[in-house]
């Protein structure tokens, strides 16, 4: 079985045991509503035919229309999409959005395609799935390898079949029915959750030492937020390499530098740093914000951080999770820590349906409130049940989905 699928099911069953869910209910909750697999064939710029495979897994709709990202990456396959769709069901429930969970993707490396080819792939994918998605059914959003431009093409193609329907997809450009604050939302949410975790442990955020893996959408906005809160980002890695400065890295300057340099490597005034060194760094907070599966049984022993905030999806494997628990590392799980993105996607959908635009201040205050309230719910549940935060988050999310399923009837 796919590694990430196995790990997620392990976390599911820990929570299901606490909720006393029957075997039949577990099977019902884990079985996706619908798995869509389609051919996506386009003509490339050189006139050749190229055929790709596109997926959309609609996992659960008991709490509302299904919601989840669209990923363009060579590693996309049916198992990965199912894992991520299931994670979305628990995530939307943890932050109590009126949504179920879904995920989709095309198995393709977008860096090998021209803008025109990317547009044709997106439009072709919409041609194949438009009847099965929509504002009241399933609403895609950006994920790895896709962005606001891809969402704009998605929206435009969907509207050729269904008329004006901006709420059919979120993460659109602000100039085309997108929401203020959507781009920064996941990183900002990670920042607010980090601040809440430190506050709960009576540790000031000012001067807290932080190591971050990834300086893309999530990592860069999280770094900016934490820098503004006067935390010290001392270590950072990305695809180009890593940097270390015990006095704290100047994030505004790094943002400018990374734009032209293409990444963080060789940022002046810093030593270089590997991923392994970053994960084992002597810091207060470790934030993996790049890839899944980076903490394993092999390297979890070396973690010296007191708090680990899962900004990426699935960065900690279950055996690593046990090691971190034994070392008293506080792990804040992905389904809570990175839920800021789907939360502002929800605000975008609401604005599209109301034909009324919110300003950035309003988006931020509503996001901060949802993140703070959700953190408190999970924190209280963890204290009450004497379980780690991950188990508490799964108990909260799965419990809500199970109750909605039971109340709705089968
Ligand atoms: P992104 O593509 O914008 O950035 C990814 C970052 O990871 C880049 O800085 C890249 O250089 C770095 N990276 C890649 N390989 C690396 C490696 N081997 N070592 C160190 N760094 C490496 O992606 P993103 O949108 O920031 O997403 C990051 C993670 O957060 C993913 O797991 C994604 O599923 C998750 N996530 C994203 C959102 C969102 O709204 N963007 C929401 C929820 C979860």
Coordinates of C-alpha atoms and ligand atoms in Angstrom, one line a residue:
X1 CA 0.0 0.0 0.0
X2 CA 1.1 3.6 -0.6
X3 CA 3.1 4.8 2.4
X4 CA 1.1 7.9 3.0
X5 CA -2.1 5.9 2.8
X6 CA -0.9 3.5 5.4
X7 CA 0.2 6.3 7.7
X8 CA -3.1 8.1 7.4
X9 CA -5.1 5.0 8.1
X10 CA -3.0 4.4 11.2
X11 CA -3.9 7.9 12.5
X12 CA -7.6 7.3 11.5
X13 CA -7.8 4.1 13.6
X14 CA -6.2 5.6 16.7
X15 CA -9.1 8.2 16.7
X16 CA -11.7 5.7 15.7
X17 CA -10.8 3.6 18.7
X18 CA -11.4 6.6 21.0
X19 CA -14.7 7.3 19.3
X20 CA -15.7 3.7 19.6
X21 CA -16.6 3.6 15.9
X22 CA -17.8 0.2 14.7
X23 CA -15.9 -1.7 12.0
X24 CA -18.8 -1.0 9.6
X25 CA -18.7 2.7 10.2
X26 CA -14.9 2.7 9.7
X27 CA -15.3 1.1 6.3
X28 CA -18.1 3.5 5.4
X29 CA -16.0 6.5 6.4
X30 CA -12.8 5.3 4.6
X31 CA -14.6 4.3 1.4
X32 CA -14.6 7.3 -1.1
X33 CA -17.9 8.4 -2.7
X34 CA -16.5 8.4 -6.2
X35 CA -13.1 8.0 -7.9
X36 CA -12.8 9.5 -11.3
X37 CA -9.9 8.6 -13.6
X38 CA -9.8 10.2 -17.1
X39 CA -7.7 10.5 -20.2
X40 CA -6.3 14.0 -20.7
X41 CA -4.9 14.1 -24.3
X42 CA -3.6 17.3 -25.9
X43 CA -1.6 18.4 -28.9
X44 CA 1.7 19.7 -27.8
X45 CA 3.3 22.8 -29.3
X46 CA 5.4 20.7 -31.7
X47 CA 2.3 19.0 -33.1
X48 CA 2.7 15.7 -31.3
X49 CA 0.0 14.0 -29.3
X50 CA 0.6 13.7 -25.5
X51 CA -1.7 11.7 -23.2
X52 CA -1.9 12.1 -19.5
X53 CA -4.0 10.6 -16.7
X54 CA -6.2 12.9 -14.6
X55 CA -7.8 12.0 -11.3
X56 CA -10.5 13.4 -9.0
X57 CA -11.4 11.5 -5.8
X58 CA -14.5 12.7 -4.1
X59 CA -14.1 11.2 -0.6
X60 CA -17.0 12.4 1.5
X61 CA -20.0 14.7 1.2
X62 CA -21.9 14.2 4.5
X63 CA -21.1 17.7 5.7
X64 CA -21.4 19.6 2.4
X65 CA -20.0 20.0 -1.1
X66 CA -16.6 18.4 -1.4
X67 CA -13.5 20.6 -1.4
X68 CA -9.8 20.0 -2.2
X69 CA -6.8 20.9 -4.3
X70 CA -5.8 20.0 -7.8
X71 CA -2.1 18.9 -8.1
X72 CA 0.0 18.7 -11.3
X73 CA 3.0 16.5 -10.4
X74 CA 4.6 13.4 -11.8
X75 CA 4.0 11.4 -8.6
X76 CA 0.2 11.9 -8.8
X77 CA -1.5 8.5 -8.8
X78 CA -4.8 7.1 -7.6
X79 CA -3.5 6.1 -4.1
X80 CA -1.9 9.5 -3.4
X81 CA -5.1 11.4 -4.5
X82 CA -7.3 9.1 -2.3
X83 CA -5.0 9.8 0.7
X84 CA -5.1 13.5 0.2
X85 CA -8.9 13.5 -0.5
X86 CA -9.5 11.7 2.8
X87 CA -7.2 14.1 4.6
X88 CA -9.4 17.0 3.2
X89 CA -12.5 15.4 4.7
X90 CA -11.0 15.5 8.2
X91 CA -9.4 18.9 7.7
X92 CA -12.6 20.7 6.7
X93 CA -14.3 19.1 9.6
X94 CA -11.6 20.1 12.1
X95 CA -12.1 23.8 11.2
X96 CA -15.8 23.2 10.9
X97 CA -16.3 24.4 7.3
X98 CA -19.6 23.2 5.7
X99 CA -17.6 21.0 3.3
X100 CA -16.6 17.4 2.6
X101 CA -13.3 16.4 1.1
X102 CA -11.9 15.8 -2.3
X103 CA -8.6 16.0 -4.2
X104 CA -7.5 15.8 -7.8
X105 CA -4.5 15.8 -10.0
X106 CA -2.8 15.1 -13.3
X107 CA 0.3 13.0 -13.5
X108 CA 2.5 15.4 -15.3
X109 CA 5.5 17.6 -14.6
X110 CA 4.2 21.1 -15.3
X111 CA 7.8 22.4 -15.7
X112 CA 8.1 20.5 -18.9
X113 CA 5.0 22.2 -20.4
X114 CA 4.6 25.6 -22.1
X115 CA 1.9 28.0 -20.7
X116 CA -0.2 27.1 -23.7
X117 CA 0.1 23.3 -23.1
X118 CA -0.7 23.8 -19.4
X119 CA -3.8 25.7 -20.4
X120 CA -4.9 23.0 -22.9
X121 CA -4.4 20.3 -20.3
X122 CA -6.5 22.2 -17.8
X123 CA -9.3 22.8 -20.3
X124 CA -9.3 19.2 -21.4
X125 CA -9.4 18.0 -17.8
X126 CA -12.5 20.2 -17.2
X127 CA -14.1 18.9 -20.4
X128 CA -13.8 15.4 -18.9
X129 CA -15.0 16.1 -15.4
X130 CA -17.3 19.2 -15.5
X131 CA -20.5 17.2 -15.0
X132 CA -19.2 15.8 -11.7
X133 CA -17.9 19.0 -10.1
X134 CA -19.4 22.4 -9.4
X135 CA -20.2 24.9 -6.7
X136 CA -22.6 22.6 -4.9
X137 CA -20.8 19.3 -5.7
X138 CA -17.0 19.6 -5.6
X139 CA -14.9 22.7 -5.7
X140 CA -11.2 22.4 -6.7
X141 CA -8.4 24.8 -5.6
X142 CA -4.7 25.2 -6.3
X143 CA -2.1 22.7 -4.9
X144 CA 1.4 21.7 -5.9
X145 CA 2.1 22.6 -9.5
X146 CA -1.1 24.6 -10.0
X147 CA -1.8 28.3 -9.3
X148 CA -4.3 31.1 -9.7
X149 CA -3.8 31.1 -13.5
X150 CA -4.7 27.4 -13.7
X151 CA -7.8 28.1 -11.6
X152 CA -8.8 31.0 -14.0
X153 CA -8.6 28.6 -16.9
X154 CA -10.6 26.0 -15.0
X155 CA -13.3 28.5 -14.2
X156 CA -13.4 29.8 -17.8
X157 CA -13.8 26.3 -19.3
X158 CA -16.4 25.2 -16.7
X159 CA -18.5 28.3 -17.5
X160 CA -18.6 27.3 -21.2
X161 CA -20.8 24.4 -20.1
X162 CA -22.6 25.9 -17.1
X163 CA -22.8 29.7 -17.5
X164 CA -21.5 32.2 -14.9
X165 CA -20.2 30.1 -12.0
X166 CA -17.2 31.7 -10.3
X167 CA -17.8 29.5 -7.2
X168 CA -16.9 26.4 -9.1
X169 CA -13.2 26.7 -8.1
X170 CA -11.3 28.8 -5.5
X171 CA -7.8 30.2 -5.5
X172 CA -8.7 32.3 -8.5
X173 CA -6.8 35.6 -9.3
X174 CA -8.0 38.5 -7.2
X175 CA -8.9 40.3 -10.5
X176 CA -11.1 37.4 -11.5
X177 CA -13.4 36.6 -8.5
X178 CA -10.5 35.5 -6.2
X179 CA -10.3 36.6 -2.6
X180 CA -8.0 39.0 -0.9
X181 CA -5.7 37.1 1.4
X182 CA -6.1 33.6 -0.3
X183 CA -2.4 33.4 -1.4
X184 CA -1.0 34.1 2.1
X185 CA -3.7 32.1 3.9
X186 CA -2.0 28.7 4.6
X187 CA 1.2 30.4 5.7
X188 CA -0.6 32.9 7.9
X189 CA -2.6 30.1 9.4
X190 CA 0.6 28.1 10.2
X191 CA 2.0 31.3 11.8
X192 CA -1.1 31.8 14.0
X193 CA -1.1 28.1 15.1
X194 CA 2.6 28.3 15.9
X195 CA 1.9 31.4 18.0
X196 CA -1.0 29.7 19.8
X197 CA 1.0 26.6 20.5
X198 CA 3.8 28.7 22.1
X199 CA 1.3 30.8 24.1
X200 CA -0.3 27.6 25.5
X201 CA 3.2 26.6 26.7
X202 CA 3.9 30.1 28.1
X203 CA 6.8 30.5 25.7
X204 CA 7.0 34.0 24.2
X205 CA 7.0 34.1 20.4
X206 CA 9.4 37.0 20.5
X207 CA 12.9 35.5 20.1
X208 CA 11.6 31.9 19.7
X209 CA 14.1 30.1 17.4
X210 CA 12.5 28.5 14.3
X211 CA 13.7 26.2 11.5
X212 CA 11.6 25.9 8.4
X213 CA 11.8 23.5 5.5
X214 CA 10.4 25.0 2.3
X215 CA 10.2 28.6 1.2
X216 CA 7.3 28.3 -1.4
X217 CA 3.8 29.5 -0.9
X218 CA 3.3 28.1 2.6
X219 CA 6.9 28.4 3.9
X220 CA 7.5 32.0 2.8
X221 CA 4.2 33.4 4.1
X222 CA 4.7 31.5 7.4
X223 CA 8.2 32.9 7.7
X224 CA 7.0 36.4 7.0
X225 CA 4.2 36.2 9.6
X226 CA 6.6 34.7 12.3
X227 CA 9.3 37.3 11.5
X228 CA 6.7 40.1 12.0
X229 CA 5.9 38.5 15.4
X230 CA 9.6 38.9 16.2
X231 CA 10.4 35.2 16.2
X232 CA 13.9 34.3 15.0
X233 CA 14.0 32.2 11.8
X234 CA 17.5 30.7 12.2
X235 CA 17.4 27.9 9.6
X236 CA 15.7 27.5 6.2
X237 CA 16.0 24.9 3.4
X238 CA 14.4 24.6 0.0
X239 CA 15.1 22.8 -3.3
X240 CA 18.2 25.0 -4.0
X241 CA 19.9 24.3 -0.6
X242 CA 19.8 25.6 3.0
X243 CA 20.9 28.6 5.1
X244 CA 21.6 29.0 8.8
X245 CA 22.0 32.2 10.9
X246 CA 21.8 31.9 14.7
X247 CA 21.1 35.7 14.9
X248 CA 18.0 35.2 12.8
X249 CA 17.5 35.5 9.0
X250 CA 16.2 38.8 7.6
X251 CA 13.1 37.5 5.9
X252 CA 12.1 40.6 4.0
X253 CA 15.5 40.7 2.3
X254 CA 15.4 36.9 1.8
X255 CA 12.0 37.2 0.0
X256 CA 13.6 39.7 -2.5
X257 CA 16.7 37.6 -2.8
X258 CA 14.8 34.3 -3.5
X259 CA 12.8 36.0 -6.2
X260 CA 15.8 36.7 -8.3
X261 CA 18.1 33.8 -7.1
X262 CA 15.3 31.2 -7.5
X263 CA 15.7 30.0 -3.9
X264 CA 17.3 30.5 -0.5
X265 CA 20.8 29.0 -1.2
X266 CA 23.8 31.3 -0.7
X267 CA 21.8 34.1 0.9
X268 CA 24.6 36.5 2.1
X269 CA 25.5 36.4 5.8
X270 CA 24.4 32.8 6.4
X271 CA 26.1 29.4 6.7
X272 CA 24.9 26.6 4.5
X273 CA 22.7 23.9 5.9
X274 CA 21.4 20.5 4.7
X275 CA 17.9 19.1 5.2
X276 CA 19.2 16.6 7.8
X277 CA 20.9 19.4 9.8
X278 CA 17.7 21.5 9.6
X279 CA 15.6 18.7 11.0
X280 CA 18.0 18.1 13.8
X281 CA 18.7 21.8 14.6
X282 CA 18.8 23.1 18.1
X283 CA 15.6 25.3 17.8
X284 CA 12.4 25.8 19.7
X285 CA 10.1 25.2 16.7
X286 CA 10.5 23.0 13.6
X287 CA 8.2 23.6 10.6
X288 CA 8.3 21.2 7.7
X289 CA 6.6 23.1 4.9
X290 CA 7.7 21.3 1.8
X291 CA 7.3 17.6 1.3
X292 CA 5.4 14.7 2.9
X293 CA 7.2 11.9 4.7
X294 CA 10.4 13.8 5.7
X295 CA 10.4 12.6 9.4
X296 CA 10.9 8.9 9.6
X297 CA 12.0 6.4 12.3
X298 CA 15.6 7.0 11.1
X299 CA 15.8 10.7 11.7
X300 CA 13.1 11.5 14.3
X301 CA 15.5 10.6 17.1
X302 CA 17.7 13.5 16.2
X303 CA 14.9 16.1 16.4
X304 CA 15.8 18.7 19.1
X305 CA 12.9 21.1 18.6
X306 CA 10.2 21.2 21.3
X307 CA 7.4 22.0 18.9
X308 CA 6.8 20.6 15.4
X309 CA 4.2 22.3 13.3
X310 CA 3.1 20.3 10.3
X311 CA 2.7 22.9 7.5
X312 CA 3.2 20.3 4.7
X313 CA 0.7 17.5 4.3
X314 CA 1.9 14.3 6.0
X315 CA 5.5 15.3 6.9
X316 CA 5.7 12.9 9.9
X317 CA 5.4 9.1 9.4
X318 CA 3.6 7.2 12.1
X319 CA 6.8 5.5 13.5
X320 CA 8.4 8.9 13.7
X321 CA 5.3 10.3 15.4
X322 CA 5.7 7.7 18.2
X323 CA 9.4 8.6 18.6
X324 CA 8.6 12.3 18.8
X325 CA 5.8 11.6 21.3
X326 CA 8.2 9.6 23.5
X327 CA 10.6 12.6 23.3
X328 CA 7.8 14.9 24.4
X329 CA 7.9 16.9 21.2
X330 CA 4.6 18.7 20.8
X331 CA 3.4 17.9 17.2
X332 CA 0.6 20.0 15.7
X333 CA -1.0 18.0 12.9
X334 CA -1.4 19.1 9.3
X335 CA -5.2 18.8 9.4
X336 CA -5.2 21.7 11.9
X337 CA -1.9 23.6 11.1
X338 CA -2.3 24.0 7.4
X339 CA -6.1 24.5 7.3
X340 CA -5.8 28.2 6.7
X341 CA -5.8 27.7 2.9
X342 CA -9.1 25.8 2.7
X343 CA -10.6 28.3 5.2
X344 CA -9.9 31.3 2.9
X345 CA -11.0 29.2 -0.1
X346 CA -14.3 28.8 1.8
X347 CA -14.4 32.7 2.2
X348 CA -13.8 33.0 -1.5
X349 CA -16.7 30.6 -2.3
X350 CA -19.0 32.5 0.1
X351 CA -18.0 35.9 -1.5
X352 CA -18.6 34.5 -5.0
X353 CA -22.1 33.2 -4.0
X354 CA -23.0 36.5 -2.3
X355 CA -21.5 38.6 -5.1
X356 CA -19.9 40.7 -2.3
X357 CA -16.2 41.3 -1.9
X358 CA -14.5 41.3 1.6
X359 CA -11.5 43.4 2.3
X360 CA -8.2 42.0 3.5
X361 CA -8.7 43.1 7.1
X362 CA -12.0 41.2 7.2
X363 CA -10.5 38.1 5.6
X364 CA -7.6 38.1 8.0
X365 CA -9.7 38.6 11.1
X366 CA -12.2 35.8 10.2
X367 CA -9.3 33.5 9.3
X368 CA -7.5 34.2 12.6
X369 CA -10.7 33.6 14.5
X370 CA -11.3 30.2 12.9
X371 CA -7.7 29.1 13.4
X372 CA -7.7 30.3 17.1
X373 CA -11.1 28.7 17.8
X374 CA -10.1 25.4 16.1
X375 CA -6.8 25.3 17.9
X376 CA -8.6 25.7 21.3
X377 CA -11.1 23.0 20.5
X378 CA -8.3 20.6 19.6
X379 CA -6.2 21.7 22.6
X380 CA -9.0 21.2 25.1
X381 CA -9.9 17.8 23.6
X382 CA -6.3 16.7 23.9
X383 CA -6.3 17.7 27.6
X384 CA -9.7 16.1 28.3
X385 CA -8.9 12.8 26.6
X386 CA -5.1 12.9 27.6
X387 CA -4.1 12.3 24.0
X388 CA -1.6 14.0 21.6
X389 CA -2.9 16.9 19.5
X390 CA -2.9 14.8 16.3
X391 CA -5.2 12.2 17.9
X392 CA -7.4 15.0 19.3
X393 CA -7.7 16.7 15.9
X394 CA -8.6 13.4 14.2
X395 CA -11.2 12.7 17.0
X396 CA -12.7 16.1 16.4
X397 CA -12.8 15.8 12.6
X398 CA -13.8 12.2 12.3
X399 CA -16.3 12.6 15.1
X400 CA -18.0 15.4 13.2
X401 CA -18.1 13.5 9.9
X402 CA -19.4 10.3 11.7
X403 CA -22.2 12.2 13.4
X404 CA -23.2 14.0 10.2
X405 CA -23.3 10.6 8.4
X406 CA -25.4 9.0 11.1
X407 CA -27.8 12.0 11.3
X408 CA -28.2 12.1 7.6
X409 CA -28.9 8.4 7.3
X410 CA -27.5 6.2 4.6
Ligands
LIG1 P1 5.3 25.2 -3.2 O1 5.6 24.4 -4.4 O2 4.9 26.6 -3.3 O3 6.7 25.2 -2.3 C1 7.4 24.0 -2.0 C2 8.7 24.4 -1.3 O4 9.3 23.2 -0.9 C3 9.6 25.1 -2.3 O5 10.3 26.1 -1.5 C4 10.6 24.0 -2.7 O6 11.9 24.6 -3.0 C5 10.7 23.2 -1.4 N1 11.2 21.9 -1.6 C6 11.0 21.0 -2.5 N2 11.7 19.9 -2.4 C7 12.5 20.1 -1.3 C8 13.5 19.4 -0.7 N3 13.9 18.2 -1.1 N4 14.1 19.9 0.5 C9 13.7 21.1 0.9 N5 12.8 21.9 0.3 C10 12.2 21.4 -0.8 O7 4.3 24.3 -2.4 P2 3.4 24.9 -1.2 O8 2.1 25.3 -1.8 O9 4.1 25.8 -0.3 O10 3.1 23.5 -0.4 C11 4.0 23.0 0.5 C12 3.4 21.9 1.3 O11 2.2 22.4 2.0 C13 2.8 20.7 0.5 O12 3.0 19.6 1.3 C14 1.4 21.1 0.3 O13 0.6 19.9 0.1 C15 1.1 21.7 1.7 N6 -0.1 22.5 1.7 C16 -0.2 23.6 0.8 C17 -1.3 24.4 0.9 C18 -1.4 25.7 0.1 O14 -2.4 26.4 0.2 N7 -0.5 26.0 -0.8 C19 -2.4 24.2 1.8 C20 -2.3 23.0 2.6 C21 -1.1 22.2 2.5

